[in-house]
């Protein structure tokens, strides 16, 4: 059941995803006004290679109206977000979340996001733009690790899919927000407003997080955190009786221990305190298996810090989850979605020069609408089914887009891009983030997220750097490549990814053990 406290917490958390979306789209519309300087005498645009003053010579000594750069330099600037994102997801997000808690990690992370936005918004050189973009990337990388984890850990079982989609919804609403800002502020005097808006968003999340509770599952992992975990869960659920849900956590630990004894998966003890501390004062006559629970408590080492990333990658029991996460993250980025989102204005300006900016906004509106639909169906349809449906539909849309660009059919191009983004929103958009805590136990979620998102950001970087150059070389044919990749990746998803809807991580683990099919 959704309560006001749960809604406030989810909204505050998702502001991190909103910031990530804003930073994805903030450079799309103002590209031309940022990179192209105008001769004050003739009013004509001057290429970056012919602008000797690098945009710094302003009559009144204020910030320059432009920062000249070539298309290659612009591609590197855009892609710098992904370099920072890779480092943030691999080395910052998981470590902050495990060491200080999910809420505190998001609060600290806003320092990187706000400093990066301020640096870009006040930049007068290309180098300063790169530094700011990198800092933003580090913050966004940490966000992609912490937000899905935090949402999963505060969600009641019946709302796990719906709240999980809120991460992707925050991203696409953030993209729409930046595109709308781009419509009004993509001018020589206004583009800095788009970039510096990120500072305000960071401060807003910081204030809201003060009003939120820490993840009760994280608190339960900490020595002496049982009472705090119980209180946090009571606030989120809006009731005192939370024994049943806490007992289910314990049952999952017992199943993990039994599975380890059978050689299936490793122990994933969730609780670091006694059941009496967590369940004390509850009226529930259902017996608790203290033997298994005590074994689970004793199995946890590192005082709730979980396992390290290298352990997640190397331990045999996580081999299948690692393969699943690698595949879905690779599929998300090799679908070509960020090529479209980063460069949609540039793509459409070649065939619809007067309407390209509006089409970019329409794309974002469709993205938001389809993500809302995904939130509705996520707990009704299977994750695996939605992934495959999304992959097939995106492949068809990519093929149509390639053909329409090659044969210069403007309306079909616009339709194909919108269909491409809509197809992404129902499956390959939200599920790669949502599925992480569904295939690994709680103690491994942070490290699994770091691994998965490092794959995501690495592939994102390659696509971001190469896309514009490949489009210059191959034209619309680049989308034929994405169509072929989607066909292969969707086939792999059909063979490798299990259904996770309504199952615990331990139940999912049993699904790929042939000798233990029930």
Short mmCIF file of C-alpha atoms in Angstrom, two decimals:
data_model
loop_
_atom_site.label_atom_id
_atom_site.label_comp_id
_atom_site.label_asym_id
_atom_site.label_seq_id
_atom_site.Cartn_x
_atom_site.Cartn_y
_atom_site.Cartn_z
CA UNK A 1 0.00 0.00 0.00
CA UNK A 2 1.33 3.44 -0.94
CA UNK A 3 1.50 5.84 2.02
CA UNK A 4 2.38 9.55 2.10
CA UNK A 5 5.74 8.70 3.69
CA UNK A 6 6.51 6.14 0.99
CA UNK A 7 5.52 8.64 -1.71
CA UNK A 8 7.72 11.40 -0.20
CA UNK A 9 10.69 9.04 0.07
CA UNK A 10 10.28 7.71 -3.47
CA UNK A 11 9.87 11.21 -4.92
CA UNK A 12 12.95 12.48 -3.09
CA UNK A 13 15.03 9.52 -4.22
CA UNK A 14 13.90 9.80 -7.84
CA UNK A 15 15.06 13.42 -7.96
CA UNK A 16 18.49 11.85 -8.43
CA UNK A 17 17.28 10.12 -11.59
CA UNK A 18 15.61 13.37 -12.66
CA UNK A 19 18.97 15.13 -12.43
CA UNK A 20 20.58 12.38 -14.50
CA UNK A 21 17.91 12.81 -17.18
CA UNK A 22 18.36 16.57 -17.16
CA UNK A 23 22.08 16.19 -17.74
CA UNK A 24 21.51 13.70 -20.57
CA UNK A 25 19.39 16.23 -22.45
CA UNK A 26 20.84 19.59 -21.41
CA UNK A 27 23.35 19.84 -24.28
CA UNK A 28 20.99 18.66 -27.02
CA UNK A 29 19.11 21.79 -28.08
CA UNK A 30 21.74 24.50 -27.32
CA UNK A 31 24.54 22.75 -29.25
CA UNK A 32 24.63 25.31 -32.05
CA UNK A 33 24.52 28.43 -29.86
CA UNK A 34 27.22 27.09 -27.54
CA UNK A 35 29.65 25.99 -30.23
CA UNK A 36 29.11 28.59 -32.96
CA UNK A 37 30.21 32.18 -32.51
CA UNK A 38 28.77 35.07 -34.47
CA UNK A 39 30.79 37.85 -36.06
CA UNK A 40 29.61 41.03 -34.27
CA UNK A 41 30.05 43.07 -37.47
CA UNK A 42 28.41 40.82 -40.05
CA UNK A 43 26.15 38.70 -37.89
CA UNK A 44 27.42 35.59 -39.70
CA UNK A 45 28.37 32.36 -37.97
CA UNK A 46 32.10 31.72 -37.74
CA UNK A 47 33.45 28.13 -37.64
CA UNK A 48 35.44 27.20 -34.55
CA UNK A 49 38.60 26.72 -36.61
CA UNK A 50 38.47 30.36 -37.75
CA UNK A 51 37.71 31.89 -34.36
CA UNK A 52 41.07 32.99 -33.00
CA UNK A 53 39.92 34.22 -29.61
CA UNK A 54 38.24 30.95 -28.49
CA UNK A 55 35.13 32.88 -27.53
CA UNK A 56 36.80 34.71 -24.62
CA UNK A 57 37.04 38.20 -26.05
CA UNK A 58 33.98 39.96 -24.76
CA UNK A 59 33.69 43.76 -24.67
CA UNK A 60 32.62 44.05 -21.06
CA UNK A 61 34.76 41.26 -19.63
CA UNK A 62 31.78 39.06 -18.77
CA UNK A 63 31.42 35.38 -19.61
CA UNK A 64 31.65 34.65 -23.36
CA UNK A 65 28.48 34.14 -25.37
CA UNK A 66 29.93 31.01 -26.99
CA UNK A 67 32.68 28.44 -26.57
CA UNK A 68 33.76 27.43 -30.08
CA UNK A 69 34.42 23.74 -30.70
CA UNK A 70 34.44 21.32 -33.62
CA UNK A 71 31.95 18.46 -33.96
CA UNK A 72 34.62 16.06 -32.68
CA UNK A 73 35.26 18.21 -29.63
CA UNK A 74 31.53 18.42 -29.01
CA UNK A 75 31.24 14.62 -29.18
CA UNK A 76 34.03 14.30 -26.61
CA UNK A 77 32.28 16.82 -24.34
CA UNK A 78 29.01 14.90 -24.55
CA UNK A 79 30.80 11.58 -23.96
CA UNK A 80 32.74 12.90 -20.95
CA UNK A 81 29.53 12.41 -18.98
CA UNK A 82 29.90 8.67 -19.55
CA UNK A 83 33.57 8.62 -18.44
CA UNK A 84 32.60 10.22 -15.15
CA UNK A 85 29.55 7.95 -15.01
CA UNK A 86 31.71 4.84 -15.33
CA UNK A 87 33.95 5.94 -12.46
CA UNK A 88 30.98 7.06 -10.37
CA UNK A 89 29.13 3.78 -10.78
CA UNK A 90 32.18 1.58 -10.22
CA UNK A 91 34.03 3.39 -7.44
CA UNK A 92 31.67 5.93 -5.84
CA UNK A 93 28.02 4.79 -5.78
CA UNK A 94 28.41 1.33 -4.27
CA UNK A 95 31.06 2.39 -1.74
CA UNK A 96 29.07 5.36 -0.50
CA UNK A 97 25.87 3.33 -0.32
CA UNK A 98 27.42 0.48 1.64
CA UNK A 99 29.55 2.62 3.93
CA UNK A 100 27.19 5.48 4.79
CA UNK A 101 23.75 4.25 3.77
CA UNK A 102 21.58 4.89 0.73
CA UNK A 103 20.13 8.21 1.89
CA UNK A 104 23.42 9.70 3.06
CA UNK A 105 25.12 8.55 -0.13
CA UNK A 106 22.60 10.47 -2.26
CA UNK A 107 23.02 13.56 -0.09
CA UNK A 108 26.82 13.51 -0.41
CA UNK A 109 26.59 12.79 -4.12
CA UNK A 110 24.78 16.07 -4.74
CA UNK A 111 28.07 17.87 -4.09
CA UNK A 112 29.51 16.44 -7.31
CA UNK A 113 26.35 17.18 -9.29
CA UNK A 114 26.02 20.77 -8.10
CA UNK A 115 29.73 21.58 -8.48
CA UNK A 116 29.73 20.18 -12.00
CA UNK A 117 26.67 22.18 -12.99
CA UNK A 118 28.16 25.35 -11.54
CA UNK A 119 31.44 24.77 -13.37
CA UNK A 120 29.73 24.26 -16.73
CA UNK A 121 27.33 27.13 -16.24
CA UNK A 122 30.20 29.55 -15.51
CA UNK A 123 32.73 28.07 -17.97
CA UNK A 124 34.64 30.33 -20.33
CA UNK A 125 36.84 27.64 -21.91
CA UNK A 126 36.43 24.21 -23.43
CA UNK A 127 38.58 22.70 -20.67
CA UNK A 128 36.27 24.05 -17.96
CA UNK A 129 33.29 22.55 -19.78
CA UNK A 130 35.04 19.16 -19.78
CA UNK A 131 35.80 19.35 -16.05
CA UNK A 132 32.20 20.25 -15.22
CA UNK A 133 30.80 17.53 -17.46
CA UNK A 134 33.10 14.97 -15.84
CA UNK A 135 32.01 15.94 -12.31
CA UNK A 136 28.37 15.68 -13.36
CA UNK A 137 29.13 12.27 -14.84
CA UNK A 138 30.59 11.02 -11.55
CA UNK A 139 27.42 12.12 -9.77
CA UNK A 140 25.15 10.56 -12.40
CA UNK A 141 27.10 7.30 -12.23
CA UNK A 142 26.58 7.13 -8.48
CA UNK A 143 22.88 7.93 -8.97
CA UNK A 144 22.38 5.00 -11.33
CA UNK A 145 23.72 2.66 -8.64
CA UNK A 146 22.06 4.12 -5.54
CA UNK A 147 18.56 5.07 -6.74
CA UNK A 148 17.33 1.65 -8.03
CA UNK A 149 18.77 -0.02 -4.92
CA UNK A 150 17.15 2.47 -2.54
CA UNK A 151 13.77 2.23 -4.30
CA UNK A 152 13.82 -1.57 -4.20
CA UNK A 153 14.62 -1.59 -0.49
CA UNK A 154 11.76 0.69 0.55
CA UNK A 155 9.15 -0.88 -1.77
CA UNK A 156 6.42 -3.17 -0.46
CA UNK A 157 6.40 -6.45 -2.43
CA UNK A 158 3.20 -5.62 -4.33
CA UNK A 159 4.64 -2.28 -5.57
CA UNK A 160 8.19 -3.40 -6.33
CA UNK A 161 7.81 -3.20 -10.10
CA UNK A 162 5.86 0.05 -10.12
CA UNK A 163 8.27 1.86 -7.81
CA UNK A 164 11.20 0.34 -9.67
CA UNK A 165 10.02 1.99 -12.89
CA UNK A 166 10.07 5.36 -11.12
CA UNK A 167 13.84 5.40 -11.61
CA UNK A 168 13.40 5.39 -15.39
CA UNK A 169 10.43 7.75 -15.12
CA UNK A 170 12.62 10.24 -13.27
CA UNK A 171 15.22 10.02 -16.05
CA UNK A 172 12.77 10.61 -18.89
CA UNK A 173 10.96 13.44 -17.09
CA UNK A 174 14.38 15.01 -16.50
CA UNK A 175 15.15 14.73 -20.21
CA UNK A 176 11.80 16.35 -21.05
CA UNK A 177 12.52 19.13 -18.55
CA UNK A 178 15.86 19.90 -20.19
CA UNK A 179 14.32 19.84 -23.67
CA UNK A 180 11.64 22.32 -22.64
CA UNK A 181 14.32 24.56 -21.15
CA UNK A 182 16.15 24.23 -24.45
CA UNK A 183 13.16 25.57 -26.35
CA UNK A 184 13.27 28.85 -24.43
CA UNK A 185 16.92 29.27 -23.45
CA UNK A 186 18.88 27.99 -26.46
CA UNK A 187 20.16 31.47 -27.19
CA UNK A 188 23.53 33.19 -26.96
CA UNK A 189 22.52 34.78 -23.66
CA UNK A 190 20.37 31.97 -22.25
CA UNK A 191 22.19 28.64 -22.68
CA UNK A 192 24.00 29.01 -19.35
CA UNK A 193 20.62 28.98 -17.56
CA UNK A 194 20.06 25.43 -18.82
CA UNK A 195 23.39 24.28 -17.43
CA UNK A 196 23.25 26.03 -14.08
CA UNK A 197 19.73 24.77 -13.37
CA UNK A 198 21.39 21.58 -12.14
CA UNK A 199 22.59 23.42 -9.04
CA UNK A 200 19.01 24.16 -7.99
CA UNK A 201 17.95 20.56 -8.59
CA UNK A 202 20.78 19.27 -6.37
CA UNK A 203 19.84 21.63 -3.54
CA UNK A 204 16.17 20.64 -3.82
CA UNK A 205 16.99 16.95 -3.44
CA UNK A 206 19.31 17.65 -0.54
CA UNK A 207 16.51 19.42 1.36
CA UNK A 208 13.94 16.69 0.63
CA UNK A 209 16.26 13.85 1.64
CA UNK A 210 16.54 15.38 5.12
CA UNK A 211 12.84 14.52 5.52
CA UNK A 212 13.31 10.89 4.43
CA UNK A 213 14.24 7.68 6.24
CA UNK A 214 17.18 5.41 5.56
CA UNK A 215 16.55 2.11 3.80
CA UNK A 216 15.22 -0.29 6.46
CA UNK A 217 16.95 -3.20 4.76
CA UNK A 218 20.27 -1.36 4.92
CA UNK A 219 19.69 -0.54 8.60
CA UNK A 220 18.87 -4.19 9.33
CA UNK A 221 22.30 -5.16 8.01
CA UNK A 222 24.09 -2.86 10.45
CA UNK A 223 25.19 -3.98 13.93
CA UNK A 224 22.62 -2.70 16.41
CA UNK A 225 20.41 -1.41 13.60
CA UNK A 226 17.39 -3.61 14.25
CA UNK A 227 15.33 -1.03 16.14
CA UNK A 228 16.12 1.66 13.59
CA UNK A 229 15.17 -0.68 10.75
CA UNK A 230 11.86 -1.52 12.35
CA UNK A 231 11.05 2.15 13.00
CA UNK A 232 11.95 3.16 9.43
CA UNK A 233 9.69 0.44 8.04
CA UNK A 234 6.83 1.50 10.32
CA UNK A 235 7.12 5.06 9.00
CA UNK A 236 7.14 3.88 5.37
CA UNK A 237 4.20 1.50 5.82
CA UNK A 238 2.16 3.84 8.02
CA UNK A 239 1.46 1.17 10.61
CA UNK A 240 3.04 -0.43 13.68
CA UNK A 241 2.59 -4.05 12.63
CA UNK A 242 5.45 -4.77 10.25
CA UNK A 243 6.42 -8.18 11.67
CA UNK A 244 5.17 -10.12 8.66
CA UNK A 245 7.34 -8.21 6.20
CA UNK A 246 10.43 -8.40 8.43
CA UNK A 247 9.85 -12.12 8.95
CA UNK A 248 9.82 -12.56 5.16
CA UNK A 249 13.31 -11.03 5.08
CA UNK A 250 14.36 -13.69 7.59
CA UNK A 251 12.76 -16.45 5.52
CA UNK A 252 14.75 -15.31 2.50
CA UNK A 253 17.92 -15.68 4.58
CA UNK A 254 16.90 -19.18 5.64
CA UNK A 255 16.31 -20.11 1.99
CA UNK A 256 19.70 -18.67 1.09
CA UNK A 257 21.40 -20.77 3.74
CA UNK A 258 19.58 -23.89 2.60
CA UNK A 259 20.53 -23.11 -0.98
CA UNK A 260 24.19 -22.70 -0.02
CA UNK A 261 24.14 -26.06 1.77
CA UNK A 262 22.77 -27.55 -1.46
CA UNK A 263 25.47 -25.79 -3.47
CA UNK A 264 23.12 -23.46 -5.33
CA UNK A 265 23.90 -19.92 -4.17
CA UNK A 266 25.88 -18.25 -1.42
CA UNK A 267 24.49 -17.13 1.85
CA UNK A 268 22.81 -13.77 1.77
CA UNK A 269 22.09 -13.01 5.43
CA UNK A 270 20.00 -9.90 5.64
CA UNK A 271 19.77 -9.29 9.34
CA UNK A 272 22.55 -8.41 11.75
CA UNK A 273 20.45 -8.46 14.91
CA UNK A 274 18.20 -10.95 16.61
CA UNK A 275 14.62 -11.55 15.57
CA UNK A 276 13.52 -10.44 18.99
CA UNK A 277 15.00 -6.98 18.39
CA UNK A 278 13.20 -6.67 15.09
CA UNK A 279 9.96 -8.41 15.95
CA UNK A 280 9.64 -7.54 19.59
CA UNK A 281 6.25 -6.19 20.53
CA UNK A 282 4.50 -7.63 17.47
CA UNK A 283 1.50 -9.90 17.83
CA UNK A 284 2.23 -12.72 15.47
CA UNK A 285 2.02 -16.37 16.48
CA UNK A 286 3.92 -17.76 13.53
CA UNK A 287 7.03 -19.58 14.76
CA UNK A 288 10.49 -18.40 13.78
CA UNK A 289 13.28 -20.83 12.94
CA UNK A 290 15.93 -19.50 15.32
CA UNK A 291 18.47 -22.14 14.30
CA UNK A 292 18.61 -21.03 10.68
CA UNK A 293 18.29 -17.38 11.64
CA UNK A 294 21.25 -17.55 13.99
CA UNK A 295 23.28 -19.31 11.31
CA UNK A 296 22.39 -16.51 8.92
CA UNK A 297 23.42 -13.86 11.40
CA UNK A 298 26.74 -15.57 12.09
CA UNK A 299 27.48 -16.01 8.37
CA UNK A 300 27.61 -12.28 7.68
CA UNK A 301 31.08 -10.81 7.80
CA UNK A 302 32.18 -7.20 7.34
CA UNK A 303 29.46 -5.78 9.64
CA UNK A 304 26.91 -5.29 6.90
CA UNK A 305 29.30 -3.95 4.29
CA UNK A 306 28.32 -6.65 1.77
CA UNK A 307 30.65 -8.18 -0.79
CA UNK A 308 33.15 -6.33 -2.97
CA UNK A 309 32.76 -5.84 -6.71
CA UNK A 310 35.62 -8.21 -7.53
CA UNK A 311 33.97 -10.88 -5.36
CA UNK A 312 30.71 -10.48 -7.23
CA UNK A 313 32.53 -10.93 -10.54
CA UNK A 314 34.63 -13.91 -9.45
CA UNK A 315 32.48 -15.97 -7.07
CA UNK A 316 30.86 -18.94 -8.89
CA UNK A 317 27.47 -18.42 -7.22
CA UNK A 318 27.11 -15.01 -8.88
CA UNK A 319 28.20 -16.14 -12.34
CA UNK A 320 24.69 -16.41 -13.76
CA UNK A 321 23.43 -13.12 -12.22
CA UNK A 322 26.54 -11.37 -13.59
CA UNK A 323 25.82 -12.75 -17.07
CA UNK A 324 22.19 -11.62 -16.89
CA UNK A 325 23.12 -8.12 -15.74
CA UNK A 326 25.88 -7.86 -18.35
CA UNK A 327 23.44 -8.82 -21.11
CA UNK A 328 20.58 -6.48 -20.19
CA UNK A 329 22.88 -3.50 -19.63
CA UNK A 330 24.69 -4.15 -22.92
CA UNK A 331 21.35 -4.45 -24.69
CA UNK A 332 20.12 -1.13 -23.33
CA UNK A 333 23.07 0.85 -24.66
CA UNK A 334 23.75 -1.06 -27.91
CA UNK A 335 20.13 -0.48 -28.85
CA UNK A 336 21.30 3.00 -29.89
CA UNK A 337 18.96 4.86 -27.55
CA UNK A 338 21.51 7.37 -26.31
CA UNK A 339 22.63 8.09 -29.85
CA UNK A 340 19.06 9.19 -30.49
CA UNK A 341 18.65 11.05 -27.17
CA UNK A 342 22.00 12.88 -27.33
CA UNK A 343 21.72 13.82 -30.99
CA UNK A 344 18.00 13.80 -31.85
CA UNK A 345 18.04 17.49 -32.73
CA UNK A 346 21.07 17.04 -34.99
CA UNK A 347 19.50 13.98 -36.66
CA UNK A 348 16.19 15.67 -37.41
CA UNK A 349 17.66 19.04 -38.38
CA UNK A 350 18.98 17.53 -41.62
CA UNK A 351 15.49 16.74 -42.88
CA UNK A 352 13.21 18.96 -40.77
CA UNK A 353 15.36 22.03 -40.00
CA UNK A 354 12.50 24.21 -38.78
CA UNK A 355 10.84 21.56 -36.60
CA UNK A 356 13.74 19.56 -35.17
CA UNK A 357 13.65 21.16 -31.71
CA UNK A 358 9.91 20.53 -31.32
CA UNK A 359 10.28 16.93 -32.47
CA UNK A 360 12.88 16.47 -29.75
CA UNK A 361 10.31 17.64 -27.20
CA UNK A 362 7.66 15.34 -28.70
CA UNK A 363 10.11 12.46 -28.34
CA UNK A 364 10.54 13.24 -24.65
CA UNK A 365 6.78 13.55 -24.11
CA UNK A 366 6.24 10.14 -25.70
CA UNK A 367 9.05 8.74 -23.57
CA UNK A 368 7.35 9.98 -20.40
CA UNK A 369 3.94 8.69 -21.48
CA UNK A 370 5.21 5.22 -22.35
CA UNK A 371 7.20 5.01 -19.12
CA UNK A 372 3.99 5.75 -17.19
CA UNK A 373 2.35 2.89 -19.08
CA UNK A 374 5.34 0.69 -18.22
CA UNK A 375 4.88 1.56 -14.54
CA UNK A 376 1.27 0.35 -14.79
CA UNK A 377 2.02 -2.95 -16.55
CA UNK A 378 5.33 -3.78 -14.86
CA UNK A 379 3.71 -5.73 -12.02
CA UNK A 380 1.18 -7.30 -14.39
CA UNK A 381 3.36 -8.43 -17.30
CA UNK A 382 6.62 -10.31 -16.99
CA UNK A 383 9.97 -8.54 -17.08
CA UNK A 384 11.31 -11.01 -19.64
CA UNK A 385 8.29 -10.58 -21.91
CA UNK A 386 8.56 -6.81 -21.80
CA UNK A 387 12.30 -6.95 -22.54
CA UNK A 388 11.77 -9.08 -25.64
CA UNK A 389 8.78 -7.03 -26.83
CA UNK A 390 10.80 -3.86 -26.41
CA UNK A 391 13.80 -5.29 -28.29
CA UNK A 392 11.74 -6.48 -31.26
CA UNK A 393 9.81 -3.20 -31.55
CA UNK A 394 13.00 -1.14 -31.31
CA UNK A 395 14.63 -3.26 -34.00
CA UNK A 396 11.73 -2.66 -36.39
CA UNK A 397 11.72 1.07 -35.60
CA UNK A 398 15.48 1.28 -36.13
CA UNK A 399 15.15 -0.39 -39.53
CA UNK A 400 12.39 2.05 -40.54
CA UNK A 401 14.46 5.01 -39.32
CA UNK A 402 17.45 3.95 -41.38
CA UNK A 403 15.32 3.60 -44.50
CA UNK A 404 13.53 6.91 -43.98
CA UNK A 405 16.79 8.80 -43.47
CA UNK A 406 18.38 7.22 -46.54
CA UNK A 407 15.38 7.96 -48.75
CA UNK A 408 14.61 11.32 -47.09
CA UNK A 409 11.06 10.62 -45.94
CA UNK A 410 10.65 13.24 -43.17
CA UNK A 411 7.38 12.10 -41.64
CA UNK A 412 8.48 8.47 -41.49
CA UNK A 413 11.74 9.57 -39.85
CA UNK A 414 9.87 11.49 -37.17
CA UNK A 415 7.48 8.59 -36.61
CA UNK A 416 10.33 6.06 -36.45
CA UNK A 417 12.27 8.02 -33.82
CA UNK A 418 9.17 8.41 -31.68
CA UNK A 419 8.32 4.69 -32.07
CA UNK A 420 11.93 3.80 -31.24
CA UNK A 421 11.85 5.78 -28.00
CA UNK A 422 8.37 4.52 -27.08
CA UNK A 423 9.48 0.91 -27.54
CA UNK A 424 12.52 1.55 -25.37
CA UNK A 425 10.39 2.99 -22.57
CA UNK A 426 8.32 -0.16 -22.02
CA UNK A 427 11.20 -2.57 -21.51
CA UNK A 428 14.85 -1.86 -22.23
CA UNK A 429 14.55 1.51 -20.47
CA UNK A 430 13.41 0.60 -16.94
CA UNK A 431 14.06 -3.13 -16.59
CA UNK A 432 17.90 -3.20 -16.69
CA UNK A 433 17.83 -1.03 -13.54
CA UNK A 434 14.81 -2.72 -11.97
CA UNK A 435 16.13 -6.27 -12.38
CA UNK A 436 19.39 -5.81 -10.44
CA UNK A 437 17.98 -6.37 -6.91
CA UNK A 438 15.72 -9.12 -8.30
CA UNK A 439 18.56 -11.46 -9.31
CA UNK A 440 21.00 -10.93 -6.41
CA UNK A 441 20.65 -10.96 -2.64
CA UNK A 442 20.69 -7.81 -0.53
CA UNK A 443 24.33 -8.09 0.55
CA UNK A 444 25.43 -8.19 -3.11
CA UNK A 445 23.11 -5.52 -4.54
CA UNK A 446 25.55 -2.61 -4.24
CA UNK A 447 28.40 -4.51 -5.90
CA UNK A 448 26.11 -6.00 -8.53
CA UNK A 449 24.83 -2.50 -9.30
CA UNK A 450 28.37 -1.19 -9.60
CA UNK A 451 29.29 -3.99 -12.01
CA UNK A 452 26.11 -3.65 -14.07
CA UNK A 453 26.28 0.12 -14.33
CA UNK A 454 29.97 0.05 -15.23
CA UNK A 455 28.98 -2.09 -18.24
CA UNK A 456 26.21 0.39 -19.01
CA UNK A 457 28.43 3.47 -18.82
CA UNK A 458 31.30 1.86 -20.76
CA UNK A 459 28.99 0.96 -23.64
CA UNK A 460 27.30 4.35 -23.38
CA UNK A 461 30.71 6.01 -23.81
CA UNK A 462 31.51 4.03 -26.95
CA UNK A 463 28.12 4.82 -28.51
CA UNK A 464 28.32 8.51 -27.54
CA UNK A 465 31.81 8.99 -28.98
CA UNK A 466 31.25 6.99 -32.16
CA UNK A 467 27.66 7.77 -33.07
CA UNK A 468 28.02 11.22 -34.62
CA UNK A 469 31.12 10.18 -36.58
CA UNK A 470 29.46 6.96 -37.80
CA UNK A 471 26.43 8.96 -38.90
CA UNK A 472 28.70 11.28 -40.87
CA UNK A 473 30.33 8.29 -42.56
CA UNK A 474 27.33 6.01 -43.07
CA UNK A 475 24.33 8.32 -42.88
CA UNK A 476 21.11 6.55 -41.98
CA UNK A 477 22.76 3.15 -42.41
CA UNK A 478 24.03 3.37 -38.84
CA UNK A 479 20.52 2.46 -37.69
CA UNK A 480 20.63 -0.75 -39.73
CA UNK A 481 23.56 -1.71 -37.50
CA UNK A 482 21.50 -1.03 -34.39
CA UNK A 483 18.64 -3.10 -35.84
CA UNK A 484 20.98 -6.08 -36.33
CA UNK A 485 22.41 -5.68 -32.82
CA UNK A 486 18.90 -5.60 -31.35
CA UNK A 487 17.97 -8.80 -33.18
CA UNK A 488 20.96 -10.65 -31.74
CA UNK A 489 20.62 -9.23 -28.24
CA UNK A 490 16.88 -9.95 -28.04
CA UNK A 491 17.55 -13.56 -28.99
CA UNK A 492 20.17 -13.76 -26.21
CA UNK A 493 17.70 -12.27 -23.69
CA UNK A 494 15.14 -14.92 -24.65
CA UNK A 495 17.67 -17.65 -23.88
CA UNK A 496 19.43 -16.25 -20.80
CA UNK A 497 17.14 -13.98 -18.76
CA UNK A 498 14.65 -15.66 -16.40
CA UNK A 499 11.32 -14.24 -15.31
CA UNK A 500 11.70 -12.36 -12.01
CA UNK A 501 8.26 -10.83 -11.44
CA UNK A 502 6.89 -11.72 -8.02
CA UNK A 503 9.95 -13.80 -7.05
CA UNK A 504 12.70 -13.34 -4.49
CA UNK A 505 16.33 -13.43 -5.59
CA UNK A 506 16.61 -16.92 -4.09
CA UNK A 507 13.60 -18.18 -6.05
CA UNK A 508 15.06 -16.71 -9.23
CA UNK A 509 18.37 -18.47 -8.47
CA UNK A 510 16.57 -21.80 -8.22
CA UNK A 511 15.00 -21.24 -11.65
CA UNK A 512 18.33 -21.85 -13.40
CA UNK A 513 19.12 -24.99 -11.40
CA UNK A 514 17.64 -27.87 -13.45
CA UNK A 515 17.88 -30.37 -10.60
CA UNK A 516 15.79 -28.15 -8.32
CA UNK A 517 12.82 -27.30 -10.46
CA UNK A 518 9.61 -27.61 -8.45
#
